[in-house]
mmCIF file of C-alpha atoms in Angstrom:
data_model
loop_
_atom_site.group_PDB
_atom_site.id
_atom_site.type_symbol
_atom_site.label_atom_id
_atom_site.label_comp_id
_atom_site.label_asym_id
_atom_site.label_seq_id
_atom_site.Cartn_x
_atom_site.Cartn_y
_atom_site.Cartn_z
ATOM 1 C CA MET Y 839 5.639 -14.960 -3.845
ATOM 2 C CA THR Y 840 1.963 -14.637 -3.063
ATOM 3 C CA LEU Y 841 -0.457 -11.896 -2.225
ATOM 4 C CA ALA Y 842 0.173 -12.793 1.417
ATOM 5 C CA SER Y 843 3.568 -11.059 1.342
ATOM 6 C CA ASP Y 844 4.594 -8.801 4.208
ATOM 7 C CA GLU Y 845 4.630 -5.739 1.954
ATOM 8 C CA PHE Y 846 0.988 -6.182 0.944
ATOM 9 C CA TYR Y 847 -0.019 -6.716 4.591
ATOM 10 C CA ARG Y 848 1.984 -3.646 5.571
ATOM 11 C CA LEU Y 849 0.281 -1.539 2.916
ATOM 12 C CA GLU Y 850 -3.161 -2.783 3.904
ATOM 13 C CA GLY Y 851 -2.408 -2.025 7.547
ATOM 14 C CA LEU Y 852 -1.533 1.538 6.637
ATOM 15 C CA ILE Y 853 -4.760 1.940 4.668
ATOM 16 C CA TYR Y 854 -6.847 1.088 7.710
ATOM 17 C CA ARG Y 855 -4.589 2.726 10.309
ATOM 18 C CA PRO Y 856 -6.644 5.155 12.383
ATOM 19 C CA VAL Y 857 -5.295 8.690 12.567
ATOM 20 C CA SER Y 858 -6.332 11.483 14.902
ATOM 21 C CA THR Y 859 -6.679 13.971 12.063
ATOM 22 C CA ARG Y 860 -6.852 13.121 8.400
ATOM 23 C CA PRO Y 861 -4.497 15.151 6.233
ATOM 24 C CA ASP Y 862 -5.807 16.177 2.808
ATOM 25 C CA TRP Y 863 -3.476 13.801 0.962
ATOM 26 C CA LEU Y 864 -4.450 10.680 2.919
ATOM 27 C CA LYS Y 865 -7.758 9.921 1.180
ATOM 28 C CA ALA Y 866 -6.157 10.028 -2.276
ATOM 29 C CA TRP Y 867 -3.252 7.900 -1.060
ATOM 30 C CA ARG Y 868 -5.622 5.307 0.381
ATOM 31 C CA ASN Y 869 -7.427 5.081 -2.968
ATOM 32 C CA GLU Y 870 -4.113 4.539 -4.775
ATOM 33 C CA ALA Y 871 -3.053 1.887 -2.272
ATOM 34 C CA GLN Y 872 -6.367 0.053 -2.574
ATOM 35 C CA TYR Y 873 -6.003 0.100 -6.351
ATOM 36 C CA LEU Y 874 -2.503 -1.370 -6.083
ATOM 37 C CA LEU Y 875 -3.843 -4.139 -3.841
ATOM 38 C CA SER Y 876 -6.636 -4.884 -6.312
ATOM 39 C CA LEU Y 877 -4.042 -5.197 -9.086
ATOM 40 C CA ALA Y 878 -2.070 -7.555 -6.860
ATOM 41 C CA ARG Y 879 -5.145 -9.710 -6.240
ATOM 42 C CA ARG Y 880 -5.728 -9.916 -9.980
ATOM 43 C CA ALA Y 881 -2.084 -10.835 -10.644
ATOM 44 C CA ASP Y 882 -2.282 -13.459 -7.899
ATOM 45 C CA ALA Y 883 -5.438 -14.955 -9.431
ATOM 46 C CA ASP Y 884 -3.694 -15.035 -12.824
ATOM 47 C CA ASP Y 885 -0.553 -16.613 -11.289
ATOM 48 C CA ASP Y 886 1.491 -13.751 -12.732
ATOM 49 C CA GLU Y 887 4.571 -13.951 -10.508
ATOM 50 C CA GLU Y 888 6.485 -11.263 -12.394
ATOM 51 C CA ARG Y 889 3.655 -8.738 -12.011
ATOM 52 C CA LEU Y 890 3.274 -9.657 -8.338
ATOM 53 C CA GLU Y 891 6.958 -8.939 -7.763
ATOM 54 C CA GLU Y 892 6.616 -5.535 -9.430
ATOM 55 C CA LEU Y 893 3.549 -4.720 -7.360
ATOM 56 C CA GLU Y 894 5.254 -5.863 -4.178
ATOM 57 C CA ASP Y 895 8.122 -3.456 -4.892
ATOM 58 C CA GLN Y 896 5.608 -0.666 -5.488
ATOM 59 C CA ALA Y 897 3.796 -1.559 -2.254
ATOM 60 C CA ARG Y 898 7.083 -1.362 -0.325
ATOM 61 C CA GLU Y 899 7.927 2.039 -1.786
ATOM 62 C CA MET Y 900 4.407 3.343 -1.234
ATOM 63 C CA ALA Y 901 4.399 2.170 2.396
ATOM 64 C CA ASP Y 902 7.852 3.682 3.039
ATOM 65 C CA VAL Y 903 6.730 7.052 1.701
ATOM 66 C CA VAL Y 904 3.459 7.187 3.624
ATOM 67 C CA GLU Y 905 5.075 6.018 6.875
ATOM 68 C CA ALA Y 906 7.678 8.773 6.575
ATOM 69 C CA ARG Y 907 5.009 11.332 5.813
ATOM 70 C CA LEU Y 908 2.825 10.236 8.731
ATOM 71 C CA ARG Y 909 5.841 10.355 11.052
ATOM 72 C CA HIS Y 910 6.776 13.817 9.780
ATOM 73 C CA GLU Y 911 3.248 15.066 10.476
ATOM 74 C CA GLY Y 912 3.211 13.459 13.933
ATOM 75 C CA LEU Y 913 0.462 10.987 13.065
ATOM 76 C CA MET Y 914 2.483 7.829 13.621
#
């Protein structure tokens, strides 16, 4: 596993996804997602495969939640 996993790309894509209106929660979510990606970069640099796997799982869950929320609010 590397930082180039699909889940990290998916999360990064959601961070930079343009939206017509920005809900109040989106800015805070983007900050959390960017923090998760920075932790993943650090784990990748340290060759910490176990931590990368944990972070990848968190990225998947985070992306699932935000995609559902964006869909629910008609922004996706």
